[in-house]
Tab-separated table of C-alpha atoms and ligand atoms in Angstrom:
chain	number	residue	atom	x	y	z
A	263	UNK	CA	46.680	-30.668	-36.369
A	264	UNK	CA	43.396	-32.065	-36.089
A	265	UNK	CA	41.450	-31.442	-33.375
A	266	UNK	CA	41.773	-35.222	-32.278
A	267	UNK	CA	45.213	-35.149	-31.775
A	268	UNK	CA	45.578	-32.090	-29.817
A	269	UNK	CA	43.107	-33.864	-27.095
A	270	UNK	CA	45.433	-36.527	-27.608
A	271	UNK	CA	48.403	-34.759	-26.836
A	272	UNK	CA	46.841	-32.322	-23.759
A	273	UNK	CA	45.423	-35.929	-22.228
A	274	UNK	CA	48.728	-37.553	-22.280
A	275	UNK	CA	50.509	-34.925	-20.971
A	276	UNK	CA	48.150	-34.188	-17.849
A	277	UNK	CA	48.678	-38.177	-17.623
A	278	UNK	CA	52.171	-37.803	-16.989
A	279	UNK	CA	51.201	-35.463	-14.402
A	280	UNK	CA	48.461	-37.764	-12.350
A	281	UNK	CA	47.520	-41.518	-12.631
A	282	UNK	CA	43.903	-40.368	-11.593
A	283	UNK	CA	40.755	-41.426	-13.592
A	284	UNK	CA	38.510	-38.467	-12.675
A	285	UNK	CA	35.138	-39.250	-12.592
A	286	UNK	CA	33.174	-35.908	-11.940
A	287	UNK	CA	34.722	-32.532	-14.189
A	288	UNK	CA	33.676	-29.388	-12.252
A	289	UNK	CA	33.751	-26.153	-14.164
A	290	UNK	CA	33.929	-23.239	-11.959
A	291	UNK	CA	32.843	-19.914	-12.971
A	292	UNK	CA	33.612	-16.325	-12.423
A	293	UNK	CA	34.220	-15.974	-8.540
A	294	UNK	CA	33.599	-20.043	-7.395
A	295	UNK	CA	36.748	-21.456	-8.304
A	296	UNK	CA	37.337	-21.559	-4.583
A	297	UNK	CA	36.267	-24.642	-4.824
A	298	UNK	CA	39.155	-26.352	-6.381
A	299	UNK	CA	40.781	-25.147	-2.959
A	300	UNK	CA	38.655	-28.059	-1.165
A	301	UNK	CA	40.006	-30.579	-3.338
A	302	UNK	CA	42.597	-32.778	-1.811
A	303	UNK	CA	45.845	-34.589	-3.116
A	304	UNK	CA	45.764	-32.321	-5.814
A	305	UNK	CA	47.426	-32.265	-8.552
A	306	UNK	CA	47.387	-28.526	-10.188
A	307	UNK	CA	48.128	-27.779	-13.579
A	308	UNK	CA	48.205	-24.510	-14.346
A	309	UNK	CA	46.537	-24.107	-18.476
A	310	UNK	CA	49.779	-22.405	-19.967
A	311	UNK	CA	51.492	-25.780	-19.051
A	312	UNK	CA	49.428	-28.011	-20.974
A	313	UNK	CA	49.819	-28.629	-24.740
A	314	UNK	CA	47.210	-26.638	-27.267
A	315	UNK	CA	45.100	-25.649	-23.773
A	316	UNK	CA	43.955	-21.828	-24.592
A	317	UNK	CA	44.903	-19.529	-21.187
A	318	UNK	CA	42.574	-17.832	-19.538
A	319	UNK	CA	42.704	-13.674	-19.463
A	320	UNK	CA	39.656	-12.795	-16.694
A	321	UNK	CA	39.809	-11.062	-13.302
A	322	UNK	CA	39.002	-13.703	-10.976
A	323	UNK	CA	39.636	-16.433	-12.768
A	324	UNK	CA	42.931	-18.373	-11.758
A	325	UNK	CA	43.423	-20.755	-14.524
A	326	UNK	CA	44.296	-24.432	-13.967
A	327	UNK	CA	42.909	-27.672	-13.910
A	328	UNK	CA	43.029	-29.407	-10.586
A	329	UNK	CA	43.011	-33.091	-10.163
A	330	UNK	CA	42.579	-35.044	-7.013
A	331	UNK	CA	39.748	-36.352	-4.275
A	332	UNK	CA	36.757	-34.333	-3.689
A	333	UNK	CA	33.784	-36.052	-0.708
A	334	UNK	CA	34.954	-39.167	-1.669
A	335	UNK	CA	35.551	-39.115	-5.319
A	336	UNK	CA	38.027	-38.582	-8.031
A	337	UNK	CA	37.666	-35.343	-9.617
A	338	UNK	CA	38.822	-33.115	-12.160
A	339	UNK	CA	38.231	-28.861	-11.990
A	340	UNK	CA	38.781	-26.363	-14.220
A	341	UNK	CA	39.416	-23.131	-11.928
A	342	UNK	CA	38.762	-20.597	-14.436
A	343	UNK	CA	36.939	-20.940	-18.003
A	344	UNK	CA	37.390	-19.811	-21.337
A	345	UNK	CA	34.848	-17.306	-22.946
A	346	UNK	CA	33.633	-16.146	-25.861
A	347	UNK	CA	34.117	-12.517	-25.501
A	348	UNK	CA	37.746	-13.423	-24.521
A	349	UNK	CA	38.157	-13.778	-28.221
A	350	UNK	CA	38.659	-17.333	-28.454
A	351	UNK	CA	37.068	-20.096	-31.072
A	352	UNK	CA	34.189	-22.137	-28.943
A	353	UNK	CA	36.583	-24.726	-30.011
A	354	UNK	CA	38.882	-23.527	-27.769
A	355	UNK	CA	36.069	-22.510	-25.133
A	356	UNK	CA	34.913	-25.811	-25.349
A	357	UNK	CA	38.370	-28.192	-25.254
A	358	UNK	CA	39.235	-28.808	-22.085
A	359	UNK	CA	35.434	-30.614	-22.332
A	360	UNK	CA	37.045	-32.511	-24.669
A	361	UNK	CA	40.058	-33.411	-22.843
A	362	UNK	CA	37.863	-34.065	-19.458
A	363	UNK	CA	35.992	-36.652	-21.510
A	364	UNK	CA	39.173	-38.572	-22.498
A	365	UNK	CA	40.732	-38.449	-19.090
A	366	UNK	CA	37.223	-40.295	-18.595
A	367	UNK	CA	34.803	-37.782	-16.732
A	368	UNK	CA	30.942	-38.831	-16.577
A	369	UNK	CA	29.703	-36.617	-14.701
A	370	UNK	CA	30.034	-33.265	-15.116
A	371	UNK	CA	28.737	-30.059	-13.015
A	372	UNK	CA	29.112	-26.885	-14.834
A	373	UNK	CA	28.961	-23.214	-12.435
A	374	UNK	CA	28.220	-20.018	-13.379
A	375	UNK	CA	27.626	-16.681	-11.864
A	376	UNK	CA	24.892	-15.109	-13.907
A	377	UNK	CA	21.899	-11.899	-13.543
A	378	UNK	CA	18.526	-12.878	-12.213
A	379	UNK	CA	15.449	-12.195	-15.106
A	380	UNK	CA	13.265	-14.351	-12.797
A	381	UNK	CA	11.567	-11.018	-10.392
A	382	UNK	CA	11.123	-13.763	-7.545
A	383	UNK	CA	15.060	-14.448	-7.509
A	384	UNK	CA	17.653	-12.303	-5.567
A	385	UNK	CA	20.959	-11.977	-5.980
A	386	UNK	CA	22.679	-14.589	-4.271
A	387	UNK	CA	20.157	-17.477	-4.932
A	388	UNK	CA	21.641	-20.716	-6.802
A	389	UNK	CA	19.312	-21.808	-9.362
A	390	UNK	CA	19.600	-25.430	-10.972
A	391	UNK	CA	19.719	-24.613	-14.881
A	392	UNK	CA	16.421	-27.231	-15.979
A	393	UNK	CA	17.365	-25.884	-19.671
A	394	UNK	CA	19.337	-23.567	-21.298
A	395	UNK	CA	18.715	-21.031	-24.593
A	396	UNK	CA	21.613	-20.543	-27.121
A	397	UNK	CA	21.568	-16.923	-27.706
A	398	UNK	CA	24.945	-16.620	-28.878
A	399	UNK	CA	23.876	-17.223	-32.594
A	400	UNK	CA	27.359	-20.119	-32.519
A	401	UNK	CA	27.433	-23.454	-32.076
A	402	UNK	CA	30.744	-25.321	-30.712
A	403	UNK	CA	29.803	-28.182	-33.102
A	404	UNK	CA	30.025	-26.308	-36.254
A	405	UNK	CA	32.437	-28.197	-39.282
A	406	UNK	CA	33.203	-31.627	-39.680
A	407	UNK	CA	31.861	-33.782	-37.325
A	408	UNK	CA	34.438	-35.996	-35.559
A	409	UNK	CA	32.464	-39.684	-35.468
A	410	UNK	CA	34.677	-40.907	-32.276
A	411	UNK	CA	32.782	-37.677	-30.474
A	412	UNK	CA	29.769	-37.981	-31.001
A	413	UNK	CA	26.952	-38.062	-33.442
A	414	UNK	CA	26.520	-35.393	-35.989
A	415	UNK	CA	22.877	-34.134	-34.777
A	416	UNK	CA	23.165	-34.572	-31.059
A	417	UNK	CA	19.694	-34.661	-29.493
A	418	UNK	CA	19.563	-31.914	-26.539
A	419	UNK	CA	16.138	-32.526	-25.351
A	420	UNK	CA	17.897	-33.707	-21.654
A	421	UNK	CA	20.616	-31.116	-22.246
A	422	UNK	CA	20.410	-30.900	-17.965
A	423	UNK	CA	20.292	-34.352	-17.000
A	424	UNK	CA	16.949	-35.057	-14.921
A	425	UNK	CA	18.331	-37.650	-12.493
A	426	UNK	CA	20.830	-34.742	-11.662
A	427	UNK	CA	18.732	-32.044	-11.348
A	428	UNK	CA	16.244	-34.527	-8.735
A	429	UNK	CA	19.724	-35.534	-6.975
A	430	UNK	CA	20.770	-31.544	-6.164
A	431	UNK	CA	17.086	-31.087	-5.458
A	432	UNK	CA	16.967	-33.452	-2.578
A	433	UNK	CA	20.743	-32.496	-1.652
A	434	UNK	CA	19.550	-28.524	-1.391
A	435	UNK	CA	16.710	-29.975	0.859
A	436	UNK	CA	18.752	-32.026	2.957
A	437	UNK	CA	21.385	-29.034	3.161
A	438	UNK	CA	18.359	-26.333	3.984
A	439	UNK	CA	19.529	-24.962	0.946
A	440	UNK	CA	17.310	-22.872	-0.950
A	441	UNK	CA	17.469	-23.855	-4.655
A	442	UNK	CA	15.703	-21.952	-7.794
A	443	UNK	CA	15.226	-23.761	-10.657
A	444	UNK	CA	14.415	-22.101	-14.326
A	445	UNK	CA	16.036	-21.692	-17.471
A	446	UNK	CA	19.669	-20.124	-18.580
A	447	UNK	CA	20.338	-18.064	-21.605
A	448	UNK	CA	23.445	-18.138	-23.225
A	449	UNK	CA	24.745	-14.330	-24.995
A	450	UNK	CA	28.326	-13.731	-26.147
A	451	UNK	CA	28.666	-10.609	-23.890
A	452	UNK	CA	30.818	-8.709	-22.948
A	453	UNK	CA	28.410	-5.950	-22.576
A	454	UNK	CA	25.851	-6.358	-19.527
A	455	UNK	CA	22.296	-6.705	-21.264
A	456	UNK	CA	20.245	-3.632	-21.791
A	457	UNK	CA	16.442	-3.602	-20.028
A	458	UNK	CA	14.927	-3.972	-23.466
A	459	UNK	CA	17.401	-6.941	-23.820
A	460	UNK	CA	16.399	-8.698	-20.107
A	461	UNK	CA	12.632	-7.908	-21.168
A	462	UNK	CA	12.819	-9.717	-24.117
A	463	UNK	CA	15.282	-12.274	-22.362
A	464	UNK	CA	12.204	-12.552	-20.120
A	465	UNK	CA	9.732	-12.872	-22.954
A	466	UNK	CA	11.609	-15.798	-24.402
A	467	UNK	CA	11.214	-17.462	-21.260
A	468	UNK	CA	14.670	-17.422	-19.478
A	469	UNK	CA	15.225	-16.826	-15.280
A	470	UNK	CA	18.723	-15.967	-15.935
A	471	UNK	CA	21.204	-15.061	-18.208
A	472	UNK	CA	24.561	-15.536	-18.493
A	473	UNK	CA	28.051	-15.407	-20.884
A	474	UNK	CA	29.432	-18.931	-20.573
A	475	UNK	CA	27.765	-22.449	-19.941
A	476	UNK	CA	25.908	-23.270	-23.315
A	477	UNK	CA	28.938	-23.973	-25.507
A	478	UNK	CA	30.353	-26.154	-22.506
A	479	UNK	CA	27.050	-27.848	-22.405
A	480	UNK	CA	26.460	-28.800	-26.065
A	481	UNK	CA	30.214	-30.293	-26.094
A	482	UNK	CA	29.402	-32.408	-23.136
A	483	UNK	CA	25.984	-33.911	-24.348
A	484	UNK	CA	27.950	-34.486	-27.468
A	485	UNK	CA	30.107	-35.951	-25.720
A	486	UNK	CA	27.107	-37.892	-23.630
A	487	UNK	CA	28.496	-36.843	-20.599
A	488	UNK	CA	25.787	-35.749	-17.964
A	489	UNK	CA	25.628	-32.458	-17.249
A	490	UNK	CA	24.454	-30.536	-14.101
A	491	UNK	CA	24.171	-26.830	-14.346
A	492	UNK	CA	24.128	-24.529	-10.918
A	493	UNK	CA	23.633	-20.531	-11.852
A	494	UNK	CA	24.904	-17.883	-9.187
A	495	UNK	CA	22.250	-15.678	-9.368
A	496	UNK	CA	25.140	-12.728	-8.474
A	497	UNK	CA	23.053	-9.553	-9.730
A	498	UNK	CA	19.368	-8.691	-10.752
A	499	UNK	CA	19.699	-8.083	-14.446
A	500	UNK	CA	20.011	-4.512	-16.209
A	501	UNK	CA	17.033	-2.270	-15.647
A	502	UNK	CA	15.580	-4.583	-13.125
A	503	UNK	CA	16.807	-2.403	-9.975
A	504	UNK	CA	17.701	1.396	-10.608
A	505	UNK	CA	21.345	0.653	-10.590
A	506	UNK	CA	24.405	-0.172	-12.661
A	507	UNK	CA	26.043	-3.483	-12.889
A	508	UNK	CA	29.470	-4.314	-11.995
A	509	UNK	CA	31.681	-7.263	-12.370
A	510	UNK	CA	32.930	-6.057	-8.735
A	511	UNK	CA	28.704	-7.010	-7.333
A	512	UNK	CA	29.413	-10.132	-9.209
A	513	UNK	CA	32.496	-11.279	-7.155
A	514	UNK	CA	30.862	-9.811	-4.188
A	515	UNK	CA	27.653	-11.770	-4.679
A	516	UNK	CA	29.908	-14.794	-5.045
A	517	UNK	CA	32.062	-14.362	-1.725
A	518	UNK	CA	28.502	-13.956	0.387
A	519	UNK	CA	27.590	-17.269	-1.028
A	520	UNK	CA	30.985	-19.150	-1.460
A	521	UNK	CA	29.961	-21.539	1.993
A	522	UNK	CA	26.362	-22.061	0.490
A	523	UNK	CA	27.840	-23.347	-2.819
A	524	UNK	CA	30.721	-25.307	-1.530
A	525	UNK	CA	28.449	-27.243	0.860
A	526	UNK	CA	26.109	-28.091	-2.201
A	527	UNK	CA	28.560	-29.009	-4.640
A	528	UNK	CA	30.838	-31.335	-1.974
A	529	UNK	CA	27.269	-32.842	-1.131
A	530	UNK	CA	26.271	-33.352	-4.441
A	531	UNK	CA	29.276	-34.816	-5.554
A	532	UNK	CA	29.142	-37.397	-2.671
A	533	UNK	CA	26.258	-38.215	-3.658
A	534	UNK	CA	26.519	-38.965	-7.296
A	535	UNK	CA	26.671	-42.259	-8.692
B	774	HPA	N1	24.314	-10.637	-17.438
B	774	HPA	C1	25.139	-11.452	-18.103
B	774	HPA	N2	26.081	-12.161	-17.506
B	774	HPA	C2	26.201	-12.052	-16.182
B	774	HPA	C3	25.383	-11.210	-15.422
B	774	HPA	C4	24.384	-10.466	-16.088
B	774	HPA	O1	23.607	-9.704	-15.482
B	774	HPA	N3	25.783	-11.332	-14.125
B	774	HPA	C5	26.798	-12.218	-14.110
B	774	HPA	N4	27.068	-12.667	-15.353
């Protein structure tokens, strides 16, 4: 079945399920799908339950979209994401983008928890992802290109929409909210980098780095949704601090900070037009 129809068929089902026309998509990552918890009159749909939608296999990652009202407006969240190293096609990774889009999504805000390469960052810090760097060697758009998507050669030069990043800028200050800003790379995992790896990370000019995001991204600006990007910074990358990591530090890091984000992201999304 082409890829076309399966959105098709996922959309129309989750319409059965809800009447809502979500405006904002949220995709939580690893440890922040808490947030779906603050939306209200929702509607949860747990992945397994919706036609050709892949099922999510991490720790800490619940796995259902969740419809309803967040600060005001209609929104749509993905608690729990689909990864690379899971095994899947970024087809796959990258559907429910697809599916957000026809259920008619705008805006979308796309979480992560991810290791600081920035020095100056610690762990806890969000940092507002101004660009990202596709070091996964794949590219969700890969084969035919389907013309009622998008364009074949999508420009990406406001991958991280501006007005976005200035509107959780001026949220953080309002909040007292600290906010980093920098630059996210994108590598398959599921190994934790090596030091040579975050040096050179660091030499191409990333803050952080992370396993998720990018393929989300490129779908969405295909798509020409806007995208926001927030980073967890949940862990100083390898070789950084003479310690191991530990997805454990990275669920930790994300329970010290869960109040921090969830005041940012209900702000934000109050805020957005
Ligand atoms: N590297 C890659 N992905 C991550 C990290 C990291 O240090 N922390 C959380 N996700």
């Amino acid at each position: 079945m082409k890829l076309i129809e399966k959105i098709k068929e996922s959309t129309a089902f989750i319409r059965t399920k809800t009447k809502v026309t979500p405006q904002v998509g949220l995709i939580l990552g690893s440890g922040l799908g808490v947030l779906a918890e603050e939306i209200e009159n929702a509607v949860k749909i747990p992945y397994g339950d919706i036609p050709h939608f892949p099922v999510s296999t991490v720790a800490g990652h619940k796995g259902q979209l969740v419809i309803g009202d967040l600060s005001g407006k209609k929104v749509i969240a993905m608690q729990g994401r689909f990864h690379f190293y899971e095994g899947y096609d970024l087809k796959d990774v990258t559907f429910p983008v697809r599916v957000m889009k026809a259920l008619g999504v705008k805006q979308i805000i796309v979480t992560n928890a991810a290791g600081g390469v920035n020095t100056s960052f610690e762990p806890g810090d969000l940092m507002i992802i101004e660009d990202h760097i596709n070091l996964m060697f794949r590219n969700p758009l890969i084969g035919p290109n389907e013309e009622a998507f998008g364009v074949r050669f999508p420009d990406m030069s406001e991958a991280y929409s501006k007005h976005l990043i200035q509107k959780a800028k001026e949220v953080g200050d309002k909040l007292k909210i600290n906010l980093k800003q920098g630059r996210y790379m994108g590598l398959t995992g599921p190994t934790y980098e090596t030091p040579s790896e975050v040096k050179m990370i660091r030499q191409l000019g990333a803050d952080a780095v992370g396993m998720s995001t990018v393929p989300e991204v490129i779908v969405a600006r295909h798509a020409s949704m806007e995208v926001l990007g927030i980073s967890c910074i949940t862990n100083m990358a390898a070789g950084i601090l003479p310690k191991p990591l530990s997805h454990d530090e990275v669920i930790e890091t994300t329970n010290l900070v869960q109040e921090k984000f969830l005041s940012l992201i209900r702000q934000i999304v109050e805020e957005i037009e």
